[in-house]
Tab-separated table of C-alpha atoms and ligand atoms in Angstrom:
chain	number	residue	atom	x	y	z
A	626	UNK	CA	1.396	16.462	-16.172
A	627	UNK	CA	-2.344	16.196	-15.494
A	628	UNK	CA	-2.920	13.467	-12.927
A	629	UNK	CA	-6.100	11.921	-11.554
A	630	UNK	CA	-5.617	10.275	-8.145
A	631	UNK	CA	-8.338	7.808	-7.109
A	632	UNK	CA	-8.872	6.797	-3.481
A	633	UNK	CA	-7.484	10.205	-2.563
A	634	UNK	CA	-8.536	10.097	1.095
A	635	UNK	CA	-6.593	6.884	1.829
A	636	UNK	CA	-3.062	6.777	3.249
A	637	UNK	CA	-1.339	6.619	-0.117
A	638	UNK	CA	-3.862	8.916	-1.795
A	639	UNK	CA	-3.048	11.677	0.682
A	640	UNK	CA	0.739	11.215	0.421
A	641	UNK	CA	0.582	11.202	-3.392
A	642	UNK	CA	-1.149	14.574	-3.384
A	643	UNK	CA	1.896	15.981	-1.552
A	644	UNK	CA	4.493	14.140	-3.641
A	645	UNK	CA	2.842	15.212	-6.916
A	646	UNK	CA	1.889	18.736	-5.814
A	647	UNK	CA	3.869	20.395	-8.636
A	648	UNK	CA	1.557	18.832	-11.220
A	649	UNK	CA	-2.057	19.562	-12.108
A	650	UNK	CA	-4.031	17.217	-9.869
A	651	UNK	CA	-7.583	16.009	-9.538
A	652	UNK	CA	-7.871	14.166	-6.234
A	653	UNK	CA	-10.994	11.987	-6.282
A	654	UNK	CA	-12.175	10.257	-3.141
A	655	UNK	CA	-14.725	7.470	-3.256
A	656	UNK	CA	-17.676	9.937	-3.417
A	657	UNK	CA	-16.171	11.680	-6.454
A	658	UNK	CA	-15.243	8.462	-8.219
A	659	UNK	CA	-16.301	4.960	-7.256
A	660	UNK	CA	-13.863	2.896	-9.327
A	661	UNK	CA	-16.388	0.049	-9.607
A	662	UNK	CA	-18.296	2.279	-12.043
A	663	UNK	CA	-16.708	2.385	-15.531
A	664	UNK	CA	-19.045	5.102	-16.824
A	665	UNK	CA	-18.267	7.302	-13.835
A	666	UNK	CA	-14.544	6.935	-14.601
A	667	UNK	CA	-15.133	7.818	-18.251
A	668	UNK	CA	-17.228	10.830	-17.411
A	669	UNK	CA	-14.664	12.158	-14.914
A	670	UNK	CA	-11.948	11.801	-17.565
A	671	UNK	CA	-14.163	13.727	-19.996
A	672	UNK	CA	-14.134	16.603	-17.517
A	673	UNK	CA	-10.465	16.259	-16.506
A	674	UNK	CA	-8.327	15.003	-19.378
A	675	UNK	CA	-5.596	13.330	-17.344
A	676	UNK	CA	-2.263	12.107	-18.748
A	677	UNK	CA	-2.052	9.692	-15.819
A	678	UNK	CA	-4.471	7.951	-13.482
A	679	UNK	CA	-2.916	6.857	-10.196
A	680	UNK	CA	-5.077	4.256	-8.519
A	681	UNK	CA	-4.692	4.496	-4.747
A	682	UNK	CA	-8.196	3.092	-4.150
A	683	UNK	CA	-8.482	-0.426	-2.787
A	684	UNK	CA	-10.465	-2.832	-0.664
A	685	UNK	CA	-7.882	-3.532	2.060
A	686	UNK	CA	-9.808	-5.616	4.613
A	687	UNK	CA	-7.582	-8.683	4.407
A	688	UNK	CA	-9.579	-10.843	6.834
A	689	UNK	CA	-13.059	-9.648	5.906
A	690	UNK	CA	-12.320	-10.441	2.247
A	691	UNK	CA	-12.389	-14.170	3.102
A	692	UNK	CA	-16.140	-13.931	3.750
A	693	UNK	CA	-16.956	-11.296	1.098
A	694	UNK	CA	-14.767	-12.112	-1.924
A	695	UNK	CA	-17.128	-10.337	-4.348
A	696	UNK	CA	-16.677	-7.047	-2.504
A	697	UNK	CA	-12.874	-7.378	-2.633
A	698	UNK	CA	-12.876	-8.327	-6.317
A	699	UNK	CA	-15.281	-5.549	-7.300
A	700	UNK	CA	-12.786	-2.919	-6.152
A	701	UNK	CA	-9.401	-4.620	-6.463
A	702	UNK	CA	-9.966	-6.492	-9.748
A	703	UNK	CA	-12.920	-4.956	-11.620
A	704	UNK	CA	-12.049	-1.463	-10.378
A	705	UNK	CA	-8.523	-1.834	-11.768
A	706	UNK	CA	-9.956	-3.105	-15.071
A	707	UNK	CA	-12.289	-0.105	-15.300
A	708	UNK	CA	-9.496	2.398	-14.741
A	709	UNK	CA	-7.166	0.627	-17.181
A	710	UNK	CA	-9.858	0.711	-19.846
A	711	UNK	CA	-11.015	4.293	-19.271
A	712	UNK	CA	-7.383	5.474	-19.297
A	713	UNK	CA	-6.464	3.464	-22.417
A	714	UNK	CA	-9.469	4.874	-24.323
A	715	UNK	CA	-7.998	8.335	-23.709
A	716	UNK	CA	-4.331	7.353	-24.234
A	717	UNK	CA	-3.591	8.037	-20.576
A	718	UNK	CA	-1.200	5.924	-18.512
A	719	UNK	CA	-2.224	4.015	-15.377
A	720	UNK	CA	-0.330	3.579	-12.120
A	721	UNK	CA	-1.759	0.690	-10.145
A	722	UNK	CA	-0.685	-0.361	-6.644
A	723	UNK	CA	-0.492	-3.954	-5.463
A	724	UNK	CA	0.813	-5.963	-2.536
A	725	UNK	CA	3.403	-8.405	-1.163
A	726	UNK	CA	0.434	-10.648	-0.316
A	727	UNK	CA	0.466	-11.892	-3.928
A	728	UNK	CA	3.298	-14.189	-2.731
A	729	UNK	CA	2.983	-17.343	-0.628
A	730	UNK	CA	5.966	-16.570	1.580
A	731	UNK	CA	7.790	-19.844	0.959
A	732	UNK	CA	10.828	-18.243	-0.685
A	733	UNK	CA	14.201	-18.346	1.058
A	734	UNK	CA	15.191	-14.969	-0.403
A	735	UNK	CA	13.460	-11.627	-1.051
A	736	UNK	CA	10.935	-11.638	-3.893
A	737	UNK	CA	11.842	-9.801	-7.105
A	738	UNK	CA	9.525	-8.783	-9.926
A	739	UNK	CA	10.117	-11.949	-11.989
A	740	UNK	CA	9.112	-14.315	-9.160
A	741	UNK	CA	5.897	-16.247	-9.648
A	742	UNK	CA	3.037	-14.994	-7.451
A	743	UNK	CA	0.891	-17.442	-5.535
A	744	UNK	CA	-1.483	-15.694	-3.126
A	745	UNK	CA	-2.705	-17.409	0.052
A	746	UNK	CA	-5.783	-15.240	0.609
A	747	UNK	CA	-8.848	-13.873	-1.184
A	748	UNK	CA	-7.399	-10.374	-0.771
A	749	UNK	CA	-4.101	-11.498	-2.352
A	750	UNK	CA	-5.927	-13.091	-5.288
A	751	UNK	CA	-8.100	-10.025	-5.823
A	752	UNK	CA	-4.976	-7.846	-5.949
A	753	UNK	CA	-3.172	-10.215	-8.322
A	754	UNK	CA	-6.174	-10.207	-10.656
A	755	UNK	CA	-6.149	-6.409	-10.444
A	756	UNK	CA	-2.504	-6.329	-11.569
A	757	UNK	CA	-3.359	-8.558	-14.512
A	758	UNK	CA	-6.396	-6.432	-15.446
A	759	UNK	CA	-4.303	-3.251	-15.267
A	760	UNK	CA	-1.590	-4.721	-17.501
A	761	UNK	CA	-3.999	-6.292	-20.003
A	762	UNK	CA	-6.274	-3.253	-20.208
A	763	UNK	CA	-3.691	-0.556	-20.781
A	764	UNK	CA	-0.341	-0.895	-22.566
A	765	UNK	CA	0.874	2.191	-20.670
A	766	UNK	CA	0.890	0.795	-17.147
A	767	UNK	CA	3.119	1.069	-14.112
A	768	UNK	CA	2.347	-1.517	-11.446
A	769	UNK	CA	3.913	-1.036	-8.025
A	770	UNK	CA	3.891	-3.783	-5.402
A	771	UNK	CA	4.394	-2.519	-1.890
A	772	UNK	CA	3.956	-3.772	1.674
A	773	UNK	CA	3.045	-3.053	5.312
A	774	UNK	CA	2.140	0.618	4.824
A	775	UNK	CA	2.238	3.049	7.732
A	776	UNK	CA	1.740	6.795	7.995
A	777	UNK	CA	0.366	9.358	10.399
A	778	UNK	CA	-2.755	9.618	8.215
A	779	UNK	CA	-5.257	6.792	8.012
A	780	UNK	CA	-5.521	3.375	9.642
A	781	UNK	CA	-2.554	1.045	9.923
A	782	UNK	CA	-0.778	-1.430	12.203
A	783	UNK	CA	1.685	1.182	13.506
A	784	UNK	CA	-1.028	3.507	14.821
A	785	UNK	CA	-3.092	0.631	16.220
A	786	UNK	CA	-0.180	-0.910	18.126
A	787	UNK	CA	0.918	2.482	19.483
A	788	UNK	CA	-2.628	3.063	20.718
A	789	UNK	CA	-2.605	-0.334	22.467
A	790	UNK	CA	0.901	0.308	23.843
A	791	UNK	CA	-0.253	3.526	25.480
A	792	UNK	CA	-2.757	1.417	27.453
A	793	UNK	CA	-0.478	-1.515	28.413
A	794	UNK	CA	1.718	-4.392	27.287
A	795	UNK	CA	1.172	-5.987	23.862
A	796	UNK	CA	1.768	-9.350	22.175
A	797	UNK	CA	2.842	-9.243	18.545
A	798	UNK	CA	3.417	-11.903	15.891
A	799	UNK	CA	7.117	-12.602	15.294
A	800	UNK	CA	6.953	-15.292	12.585
A	801	UNK	CA	5.778	-13.096	9.703
A	802	UNK	CA	8.547	-11.070	8.104
A	803	UNK	CA	8.104	-8.262	5.585
A	804	UNK	CA	9.025	-4.680	4.710
A	805	UNK	CA	7.414	-1.905	6.751
A	806	UNK	CA	6.974	0.990	4.332
A	807	UNK	CA	6.528	4.630	5.316
A	808	UNK	CA	3.881	5.930	2.915
A	809	UNK	CA	5.482	9.328	2.118
A	810	UNK	CA	8.673	7.472	1.061
A	811	UNK	CA	6.589	5.284	-1.248
A	812	UNK	CA	4.698	8.268	-2.686
A	813	UNK	CA	7.967	10.092	-3.469
A	814	UNK	CA	9.315	7.008	-5.244
A	815	UNK	CA	6.128	6.588	-7.297
A	816	UNK	CA	6.254	10.280	-8.262
A	817	UNK	CA	9.888	9.836	-9.358
A	818	UNK	CA	9.007	6.830	-11.536
A	819	UNK	CA	6.108	8.700	-13.140
A	820	UNK	CA	8.259	11.747	-13.847
A	821	UNK	CA	10.719	9.621	-15.765
A	822	UNK	CA	7.964	7.744	-17.607
A	823	UNK	CA	8.699	4.322	-16.090
A	824	UNK	CA	6.479	1.411	-17.111
A	825	UNK	CA	6.004	-2.227	-16.117
A	826	UNK	CA	6.205	-3.893	-12.712
A	827	UNK	CA	8.223	-2.530	-9.770
A	828	UNK	CA	8.680	-3.709	-6.185
A	829	UNK	CA	8.857	-0.647	-3.917
A	830	UNK	CA	8.967	-1.163	-0.151
A	831	UNK	CA	10.978	0.060	2.821
A	832	UNK	CA	14.554	-1.273	2.635
A	833	UNK	CA	15.517	-4.048	5.029
A	834	UNK	CA	13.137	-6.461	6.702
A	835	UNK	CA	11.368	-6.977	10.025
A	836	UNK	CA	8.780	-9.111	11.771
A	837	UNK	CA	5.665	-7.387	13.086
A	838	UNK	CA	7.221	-7.851	16.555
A	839	UNK	CA	10.465	-6.092	15.573
A	840	UNK	CA	8.454	-3.360	13.885
A	841	UNK	CA	6.369	-2.818	17.054
A	842	UNK	CA	9.461	-2.776	19.309
A	843	UNK	CA	11.162	-0.183	17.121
A	844	UNK	CA	8.001	1.967	17.132
A	845	UNK	CA	7.801	1.817	20.927
A	846	UNK	CA	11.506	2.692	21.298
A	847	UNK	CA	11.223	5.606	18.910
A	848	UNK	CA	8.049	6.917	20.587
A	849	UNK	CA	9.487	6.202	24.088
A	850	UNK	CA	6.533	4.032	25.064
A	851	UNK	CA	7.611	1.908	28.068
A	852	UNK	CA	5.104	-0.960	27.570
A	853	UNK	CA	6.466	-4.456	27.020
A	854	UNK	CA	6.241	-6.126	23.597
A	855	UNK	CA	6.093	-9.938	23.740
A	856	UNK	CA	6.692	-12.054	20.607
A	857	UNK	CA	4.028	-14.637	19.778
A	858	UNK	CA	3.490	-17.131	16.953
A	859	UNK	CA	0.861	-16.618	14.228
A	860	UNK	CA	-0.855	-19.723	15.624
A	861	UNK	CA	-1.422	-17.797	18.894
A	862	UNK	CA	-3.202	-15.045	16.974
A	863	UNK	CA	-5.721	-16.738	14.655
A	864	UNK	CA	-6.922	-14.629	11.753
A	865	UNK	CA	-9.399	-15.448	8.970
A	866	UNK	CA	-6.899	-14.865	6.138
A	867	UNK	CA	-3.640	-16.743	5.823
A	868	UNK	CA	-0.593	-14.454	5.547
A	869	UNK	CA	2.807	-15.203	3.987
A	870	UNK	CA	5.531	-15.973	6.553
A	871	UNK	CA	8.148	-14.165	4.499
A	872	UNK	CA	7.082	-11.516	2.015
A	873	UNK	CA	10.186	-9.341	1.772
A	874	UNK	CA	10.232	-7.430	-1.519
A	875	UNK	CA	13.364	-6.520	-3.469
A	876	UNK	CA	13.706	-5.015	-6.924
A	877	UNK	CA	15.791	-6.236	-9.823
A	878	UNK	CA	14.788	-3.289	-12.019
A	879	UNK	CA	17.495	-1.033	-13.466
A	880	UNK	CA	18.161	1.757	-12.790
A	881	UNK	CA	17.617	0.728	-9.193
A	882	UNK	CA	14.899	2.445	-7.150
A	883	UNK	CA	15.404	2.010	-3.431
A	884	UNK	CA	13.276	3.376	-0.646
A	885	UNK	CA	14.954	4.496	2.601
A	886	UNK	CA	15.398	1.866	5.333
A	887	UNK	CA	12.144	1.128	7.161
A	888	UNK	CA	13.745	2.345	10.435
A	889	UNK	CA	14.218	5.730	8.788
A	890	UNK	CA	10.515	5.623	7.976
A	891	UNK	CA	9.755	4.944	11.653
A	892	UNK	CA	11.814	7.989	12.668
A	893	UNK	CA	10.034	10.217	10.145
A	894	UNK	CA	6.674	8.794	11.271
A	895	UNK	CA	7.502	9.546	14.941
A	896	UNK	CA	8.449	13.127	14.048
A	897	UNK	CA	5.224	13.511	12.066
A	898	UNK	CA	3.135	12.232	14.975
A	899	UNK	CA	4.966	14.510	17.401
A	900	UNK	CA	4.313	17.509	15.141
A	901	UNK	CA	0.594	16.781	15.161
A	902	UNK	CA	0.577	15.445	18.740
A	903	UNK	CA	-2.590	17.181	19.817
A	904	UNK	CA	-4.390	15.512	16.904
A	905	UNK	CA	-3.033	11.970	17.422
A	906	UNK	CA	-6.028	9.755	18.132
A	907	UNK	CA	-4.951	6.168	17.535
B	622	NAP	N1	-2.192	-0.799	3.757
B	622	NAP	C1	-1.220	-1.686	3.532
B	622	NAP	O1	-0.532	-2.138	4.473
B	622	NAP	C2	-0.913	-2.115	2.135
B	622	NAP	C3	0.049	-3.123	1.928
B	622	NAP	C4	0.354	-3.498	0.613
B	622	NAP	C5	-0.292	-2.894	-0.461
B	622	NAP	N2	-1.234	-1.939	-0.207
B	622	NAP	C6	-1.901	-1.324	-1.352
B	622	NAP	O2	-1.520	0.037	-1.386
B	622	NAP	C7	-2.589	0.827	-1.930
B	622	NAP	C8	-2.900	1.977	-0.985
B	622	NAP	O3	-3.297	1.449	0.270
B	622	NAP	P1	-3.715	2.376	1.491
B	622	NAP	O4	-3.187	1.746	2.725
B	622	NAP	O5	-3.411	3.793	1.181
B	622	NAP	O6	-5.283	2.166	1.469
B	622	NAP	P2	-6.397	2.874	2.374
B	622	NAP	O7	-5.787	3.831	3.332
B	622	NAP	O8	-7.269	1.769	2.883
B	622	NAP	O9	-7.189	3.717	1.295
B	622	NAP	C9	-7.937	3.108	0.301
B	622	NAP	C10	-8.893	4.135	-0.218
B	622	NAP	O10	-9.660	3.527	-1.242
B	622	NAP	C11	-10.979	4.020	-1.122
B	622	NAP	N3	-11.923	3.135	-1.770
B	622	NAP	C12	-12.396	1.941	-1.355
B	622	NAP	N4	-13.281	1.452	-2.252
B	622	NAP	C13	-13.360	2.361	-3.261
B	622	NAP	C14	-14.091	2.429	-4.470
B	622	NAP	N5	-14.948	1.467	-4.823
B	622	NAP	N6	-13.924	3.510	-5.276
B	622	NAP	C15	-13.074	4.503	-4.921
B	622	NAP	N7	-12.366	4.502	-3.773
B	622	NAP	C16	-12.512	3.431	-2.960
B	622	NAP	C17	-11.208	4.129	0.359
B	622	NAP	O11	-12.270	5.020	0.593
B	622	NAP	P3	-13.200	4.851	1.904
B	622	NAP	O12	-12.306	5.170	3.063
B	622	NAP	O13	-14.270	5.848	1.670
B	622	NAP	O14	-13.658	3.439	1.912
B	622	NAP	C18	-9.874	4.666	0.832
B	622	NAP	O15	-9.844	6.080	0.817
B	622	NAP	C19	-3.743	-0.154	-2.140
B	622	NAP	O16	-3.732	-0.606	-3.467
B	622	NAP	C20	-3.407	-1.306	-1.231
B	622	NAP	O17	-3.989	-2.521	-1.651
B	622	NAP	C21	-1.559	-1.535	1.058
């Protein structure tokens, strides 16, 4: 397959290049393709006639989005629309990635694909609109909702909290529960779905569930960091954007696609960091 990956220097963009390495790839970072520009997308597809576009580009600043909604929408909504359209014009399929933050967190059970989204934040709305643009703009779409990404590459909660833990004790929110997801596990699962031509909406996140506090404790244990982790309430850590209290994702799609348990992701992440220890700069 010929595959164009957008946002290729992000966490998922990098992992997808590894997971899809047996295919013919064009990895485009923001300089090579700004997804806000429809003509740029068209012209890149004229040069590289992809069968698939995988959109790993996104505006991910959840709190900043509250004060700059246009910036979030330009990438997460209009950008998705541009890629859906450019791909559809060339009969290519689109993989688009979305988030657990499309849900309000009021459910008493994990969210499946048929549950009604109701975002609490500008970021969540911009991602939900992006899903809708991707689906409306291209009949050949695969939309993957995921959550709480962490990997040795890029910026994420896991690396930030480890960096803080190396300096001293930390306080971490314990009343938001979700699915920590190790990015290489997600990339492998997306590659598997593409290779079997899957379409429609899928929830793909690390199996099990955890609060940010439990996630941090497990990271510290695995990395043998002795600092203390203290649980706090969201109200003790005010943030501009409201987050869902419970955004655990499950999938009702058949055949079932399950990612490894998030704790397995933490172990793989710790091994990856140890392998590149001299380069670990949280
Ligand atoms: N991170 C999470 O915890 C999380 C949770 C749920 C869902 N997701 C979703 O998962 C997907 C992958 O996330 P990630 O964590 O891999 O993101 P990431 O590491 O923040 O990478 C996003 C990439 O998109 C690029 N980008 C931003 N604006 C662009 C534009 N206009 N045109 C082209 N590229 C642009 C960024 O480039 P620059 O670095 O040059 O800005 C960056 O390389 C996203 O759809 C995200 O919304 C993420």
